mmCIF file of C-alpha atoms in Angstrom:
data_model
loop_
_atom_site.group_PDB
_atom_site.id
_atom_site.type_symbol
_atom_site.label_atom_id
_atom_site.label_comp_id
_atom_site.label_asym_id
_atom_site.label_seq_id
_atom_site.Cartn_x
_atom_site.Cartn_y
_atom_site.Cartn_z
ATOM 1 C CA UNK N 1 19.085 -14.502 5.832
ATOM 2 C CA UNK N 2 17.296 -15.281 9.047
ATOM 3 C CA UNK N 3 19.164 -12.924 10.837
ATOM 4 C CA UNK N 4 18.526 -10.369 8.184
ATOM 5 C CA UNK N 5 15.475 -10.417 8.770
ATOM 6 C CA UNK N 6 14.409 -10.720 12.615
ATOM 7 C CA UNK N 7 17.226 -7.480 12.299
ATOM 8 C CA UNK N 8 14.824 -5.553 9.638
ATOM 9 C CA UNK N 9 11.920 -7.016 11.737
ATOM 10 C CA UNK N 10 13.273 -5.263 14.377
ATOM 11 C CA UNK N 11 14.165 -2.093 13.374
ATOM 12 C CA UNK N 12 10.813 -1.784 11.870
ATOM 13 C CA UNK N 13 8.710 -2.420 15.280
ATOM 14 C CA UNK N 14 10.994 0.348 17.092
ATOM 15 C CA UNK N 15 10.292 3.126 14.404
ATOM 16 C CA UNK N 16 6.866 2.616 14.931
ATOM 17 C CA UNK N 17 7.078 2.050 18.669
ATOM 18 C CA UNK N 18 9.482 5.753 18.282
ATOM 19 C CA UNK N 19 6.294 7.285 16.173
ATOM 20 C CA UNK N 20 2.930 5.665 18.268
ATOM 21 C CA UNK N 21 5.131 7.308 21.222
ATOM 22 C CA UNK N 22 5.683 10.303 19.850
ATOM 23 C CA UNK N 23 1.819 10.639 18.441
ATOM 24 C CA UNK N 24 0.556 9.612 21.749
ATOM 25 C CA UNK N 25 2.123 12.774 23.645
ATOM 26 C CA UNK N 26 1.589 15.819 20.927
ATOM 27 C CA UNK N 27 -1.966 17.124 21.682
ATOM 28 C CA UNK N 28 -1.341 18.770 17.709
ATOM 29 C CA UNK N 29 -3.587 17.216 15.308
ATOM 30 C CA UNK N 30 -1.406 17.819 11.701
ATOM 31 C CA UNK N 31 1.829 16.248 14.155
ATOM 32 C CA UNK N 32 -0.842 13.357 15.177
ATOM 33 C CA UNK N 33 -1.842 12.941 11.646
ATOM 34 C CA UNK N 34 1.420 13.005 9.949
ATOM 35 C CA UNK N 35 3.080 10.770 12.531
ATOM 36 C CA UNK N 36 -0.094 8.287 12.020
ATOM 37 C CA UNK N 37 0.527 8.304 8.011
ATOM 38 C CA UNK N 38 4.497 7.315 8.830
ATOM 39 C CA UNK N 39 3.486 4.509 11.244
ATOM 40 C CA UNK N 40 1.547 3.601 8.249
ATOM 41 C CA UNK N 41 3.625 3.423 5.591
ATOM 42 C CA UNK N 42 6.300 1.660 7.944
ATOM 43 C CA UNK N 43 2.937 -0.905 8.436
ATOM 44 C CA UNK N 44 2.784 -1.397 4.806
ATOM 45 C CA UNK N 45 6.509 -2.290 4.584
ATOM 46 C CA UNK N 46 7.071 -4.560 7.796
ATOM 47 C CA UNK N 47 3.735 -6.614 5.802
ATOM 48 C CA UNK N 48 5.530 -6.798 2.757
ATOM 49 C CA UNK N 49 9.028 -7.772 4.900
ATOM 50 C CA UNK N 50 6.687 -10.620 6.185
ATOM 51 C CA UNK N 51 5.799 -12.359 2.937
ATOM 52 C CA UNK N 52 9.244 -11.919 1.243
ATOM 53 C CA UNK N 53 11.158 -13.235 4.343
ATOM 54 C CA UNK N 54 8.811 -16.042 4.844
ATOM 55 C CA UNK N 55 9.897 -17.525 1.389
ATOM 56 C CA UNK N 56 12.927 -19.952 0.708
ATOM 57 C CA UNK N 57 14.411 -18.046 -1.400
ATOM 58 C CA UNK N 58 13.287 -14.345 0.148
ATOM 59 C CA UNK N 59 13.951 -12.525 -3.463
ATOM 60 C CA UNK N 60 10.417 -12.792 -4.698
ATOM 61 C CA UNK N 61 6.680 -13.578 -3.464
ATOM 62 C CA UNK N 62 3.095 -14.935 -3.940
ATOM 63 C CA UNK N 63 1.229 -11.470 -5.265
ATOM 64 C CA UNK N 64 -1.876 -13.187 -3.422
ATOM 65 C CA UNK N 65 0.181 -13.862 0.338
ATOM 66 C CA UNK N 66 1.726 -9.970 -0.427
ATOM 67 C CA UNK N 67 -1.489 -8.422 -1.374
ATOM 68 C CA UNK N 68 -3.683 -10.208 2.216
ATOM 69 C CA UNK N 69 -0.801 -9.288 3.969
ATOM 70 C CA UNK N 70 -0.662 -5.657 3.202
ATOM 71 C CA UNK N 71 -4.368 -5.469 3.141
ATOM 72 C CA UNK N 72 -4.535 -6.984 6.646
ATOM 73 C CA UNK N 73 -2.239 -4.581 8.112
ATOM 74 C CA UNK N 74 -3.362 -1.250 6.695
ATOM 75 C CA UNK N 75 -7.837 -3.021 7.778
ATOM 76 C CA UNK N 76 -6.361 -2.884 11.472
ATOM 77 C CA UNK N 77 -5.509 0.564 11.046
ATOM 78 C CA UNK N 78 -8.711 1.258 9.623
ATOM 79 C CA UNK N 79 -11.882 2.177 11.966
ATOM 80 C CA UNK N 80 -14.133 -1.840 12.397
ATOM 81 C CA UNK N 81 -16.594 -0.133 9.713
ATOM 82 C CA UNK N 82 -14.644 -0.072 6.685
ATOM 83 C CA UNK N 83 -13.880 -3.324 5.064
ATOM 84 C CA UNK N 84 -11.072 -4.134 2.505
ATOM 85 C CA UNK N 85 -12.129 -6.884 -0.248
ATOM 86 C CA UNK N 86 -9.037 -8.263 -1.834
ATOM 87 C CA UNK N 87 -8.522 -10.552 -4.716
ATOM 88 C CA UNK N 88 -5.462 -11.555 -6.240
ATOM 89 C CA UNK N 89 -4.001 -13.755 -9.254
ATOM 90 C CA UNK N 90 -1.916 -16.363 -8.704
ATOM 91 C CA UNK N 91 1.650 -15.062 -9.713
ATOM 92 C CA UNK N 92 4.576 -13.371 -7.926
ATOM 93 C CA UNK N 93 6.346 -10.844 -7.227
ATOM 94 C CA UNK N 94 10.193 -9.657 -6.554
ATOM 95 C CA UNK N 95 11.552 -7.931 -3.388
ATOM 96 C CA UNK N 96 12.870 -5.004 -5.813
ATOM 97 C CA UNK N 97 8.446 -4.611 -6.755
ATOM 98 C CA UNK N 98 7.327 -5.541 -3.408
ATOM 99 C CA UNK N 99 8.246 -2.824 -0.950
ATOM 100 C CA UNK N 100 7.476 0.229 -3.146
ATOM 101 C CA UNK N 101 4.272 -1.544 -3.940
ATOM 102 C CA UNK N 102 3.395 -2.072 -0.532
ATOM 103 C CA UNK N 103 4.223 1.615 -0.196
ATOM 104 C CA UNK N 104 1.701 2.771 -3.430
ATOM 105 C CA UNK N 105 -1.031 0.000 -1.858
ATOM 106 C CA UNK N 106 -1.086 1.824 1.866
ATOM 107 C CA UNK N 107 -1.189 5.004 0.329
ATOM 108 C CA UNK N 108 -4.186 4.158 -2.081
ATOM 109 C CA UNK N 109 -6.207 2.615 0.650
ATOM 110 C CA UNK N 110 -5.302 5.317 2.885
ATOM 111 C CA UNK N 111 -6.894 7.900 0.654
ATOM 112 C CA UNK N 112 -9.690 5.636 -0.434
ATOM 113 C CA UNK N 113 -10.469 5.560 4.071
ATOM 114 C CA UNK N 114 -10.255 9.450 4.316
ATOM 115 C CA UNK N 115 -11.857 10.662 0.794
ATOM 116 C CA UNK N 116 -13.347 7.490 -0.908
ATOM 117 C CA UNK N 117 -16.653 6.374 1.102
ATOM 118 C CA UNK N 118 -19.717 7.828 1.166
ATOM 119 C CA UNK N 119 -19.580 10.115 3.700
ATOM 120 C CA UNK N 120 -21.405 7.259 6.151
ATOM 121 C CA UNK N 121 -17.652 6.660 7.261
ATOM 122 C CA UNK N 122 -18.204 2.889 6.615
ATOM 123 C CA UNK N 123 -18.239 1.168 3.179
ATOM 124 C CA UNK N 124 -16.144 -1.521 1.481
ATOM 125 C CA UNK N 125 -12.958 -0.745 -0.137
ATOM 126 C CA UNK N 126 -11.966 -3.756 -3.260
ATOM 127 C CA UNK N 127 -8.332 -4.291 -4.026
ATOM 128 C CA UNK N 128 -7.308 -5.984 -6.822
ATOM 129 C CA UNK N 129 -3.880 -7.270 -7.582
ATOM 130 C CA UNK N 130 -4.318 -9.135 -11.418
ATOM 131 C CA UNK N 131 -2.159 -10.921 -13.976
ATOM 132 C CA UNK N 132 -2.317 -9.118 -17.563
ATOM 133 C CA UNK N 133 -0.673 -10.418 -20.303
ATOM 134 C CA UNK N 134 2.616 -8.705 -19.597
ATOM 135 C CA UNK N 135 1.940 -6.967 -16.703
ATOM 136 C CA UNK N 136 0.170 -6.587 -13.000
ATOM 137 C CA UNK N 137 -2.626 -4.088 -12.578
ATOM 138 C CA UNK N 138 -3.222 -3.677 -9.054
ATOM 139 C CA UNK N 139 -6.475 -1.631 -8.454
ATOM 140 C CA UNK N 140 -8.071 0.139 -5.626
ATOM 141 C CA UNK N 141 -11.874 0.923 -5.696
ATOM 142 C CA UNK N 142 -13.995 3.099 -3.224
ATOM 143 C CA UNK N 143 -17.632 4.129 -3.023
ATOM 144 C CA UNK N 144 -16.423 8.211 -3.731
ATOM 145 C CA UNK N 145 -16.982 10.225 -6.723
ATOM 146 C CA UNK N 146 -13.177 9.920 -7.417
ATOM 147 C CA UNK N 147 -11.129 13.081 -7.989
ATOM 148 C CA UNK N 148 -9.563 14.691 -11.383
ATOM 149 C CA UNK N 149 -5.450 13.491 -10.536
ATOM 150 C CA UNK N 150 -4.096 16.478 -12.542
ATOM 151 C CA UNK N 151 -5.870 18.670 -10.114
ATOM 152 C CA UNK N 152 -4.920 17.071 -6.994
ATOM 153 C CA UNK N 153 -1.537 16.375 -7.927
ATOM 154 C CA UNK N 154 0.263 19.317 -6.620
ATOM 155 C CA UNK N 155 -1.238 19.748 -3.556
ATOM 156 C CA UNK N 156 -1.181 15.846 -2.571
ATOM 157 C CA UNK N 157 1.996 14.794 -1.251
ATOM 158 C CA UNK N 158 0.814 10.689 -1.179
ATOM 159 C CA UNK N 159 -0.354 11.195 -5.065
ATOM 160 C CA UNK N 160 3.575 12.036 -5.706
ATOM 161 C CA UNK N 161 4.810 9.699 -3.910
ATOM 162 C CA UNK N 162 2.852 6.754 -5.192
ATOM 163 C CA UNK N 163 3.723 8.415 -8.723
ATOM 164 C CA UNK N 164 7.558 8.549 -8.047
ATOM 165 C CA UNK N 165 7.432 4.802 -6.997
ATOM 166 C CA UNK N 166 5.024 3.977 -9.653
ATOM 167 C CA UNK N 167 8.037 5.604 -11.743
ATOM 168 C CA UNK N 168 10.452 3.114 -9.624
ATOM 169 C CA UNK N 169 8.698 -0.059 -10.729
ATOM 170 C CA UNK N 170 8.430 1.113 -14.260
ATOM 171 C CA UNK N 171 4.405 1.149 -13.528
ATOM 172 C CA UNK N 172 1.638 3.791 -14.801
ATOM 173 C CA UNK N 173 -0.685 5.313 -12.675
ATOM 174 C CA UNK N 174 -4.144 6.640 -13.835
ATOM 175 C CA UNK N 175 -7.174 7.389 -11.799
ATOM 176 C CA UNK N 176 -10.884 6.908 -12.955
ATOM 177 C CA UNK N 177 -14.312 7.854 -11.703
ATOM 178 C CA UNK N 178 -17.528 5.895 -11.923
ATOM 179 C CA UNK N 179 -16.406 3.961 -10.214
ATOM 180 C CA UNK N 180 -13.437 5.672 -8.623
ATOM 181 C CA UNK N 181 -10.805 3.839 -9.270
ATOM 182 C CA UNK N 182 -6.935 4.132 -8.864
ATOM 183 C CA UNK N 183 -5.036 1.437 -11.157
ATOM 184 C CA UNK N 184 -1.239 0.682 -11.160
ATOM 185 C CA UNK N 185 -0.092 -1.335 -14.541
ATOM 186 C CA UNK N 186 3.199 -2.378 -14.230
ATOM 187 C CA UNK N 187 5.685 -5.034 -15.963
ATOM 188 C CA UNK N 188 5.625 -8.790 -14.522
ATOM 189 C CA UNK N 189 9.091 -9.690 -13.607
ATOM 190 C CA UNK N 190 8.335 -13.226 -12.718
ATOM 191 C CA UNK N 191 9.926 -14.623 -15.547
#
């Protein structure tokens, strides 16, 4: 299992060593951009690698240690201005929920950085990752008016991807304004 992992450890710091390469010599912003949103997303999963590998058994995880450690690596993306508030319930998590999660969590933030402050270009982003009765609901709020999803839908390509792996984890997304809010429910599989 070690070795599993310092191989997937690995593999993950040369993609994005491949794609901070590559975005360092384009001089085109949309290749800069999209390369910067894949070095991302690869963030997002090498943080939830982290927490999953770091546990004895490495088939499930504390939701609190996966939600800081996600959080952490998408803030040092970030610009020093915007701060991500995170709270979590004590609970966990399995490997099968954790990557696509961290993949939905990235993208959330990510949007709630470009579209979801106040136009200052600083604010504080909250994350939430909470026990419900039978389910998680992990939340991201911003300081934006929020957005109508039906209408961004088909032009957003990060909206339908957090929707097909909301799909994955059997989850349901819905988005809310005042305050914006995206929300994730989806089934605890702790049991």
């Amino acid at each position: 299992l070690n070795e599993l992992n310092h191989r997937v450890k690995n593999n993950m710091q040369m993609l994005q060593s491949l794609l901070y390469s590559a975005a360092r010599q384009t001089q085109n912003p949309e290749a800069k951009r999209v390369l910067a949103e894949a070095n991302g997303r690869i963030s997002a999963m090498a943080a939830a690698q982290r927490v999953l590998y770091g546990t004895t058994g490495a088939t499930r995880c504390s939701a609190r240690e996966f939600l800081d450690a996600v959080c952490q690596s998408a803030q040092q993306a970030f610009p020093a201005n915007i701060r991500i508030a995170c709270e979590a319930d004590v609970g966990e998590i399995s490997n099968d929920t954790a990557v696509p999660l961290a993949l939905i969590l990235n993208e959330l933030l990510t949007n709630a950085t470009k579209h979801g402050l106040d136009g200052s270009g600083q604010g504080t982003i909250r994350v939430g990752l909470t026990r419900e009765p039978d389910a998680f609901l992990l939340y991201v709020e911003d300081e934006g008016p929020g957005f109508d999803l039906q209408a961004v839908r088909s032009r957003a390509s990060g909206l339908r991807l957090i929707e097909g792996l909301a799909r994955q984890i059997r989850g349901q997304f819905e988005v809310t304004r005042a305050p914006s809010r995206c929300k994730l429910l989806f089934q605890r599989d702790e049991l």
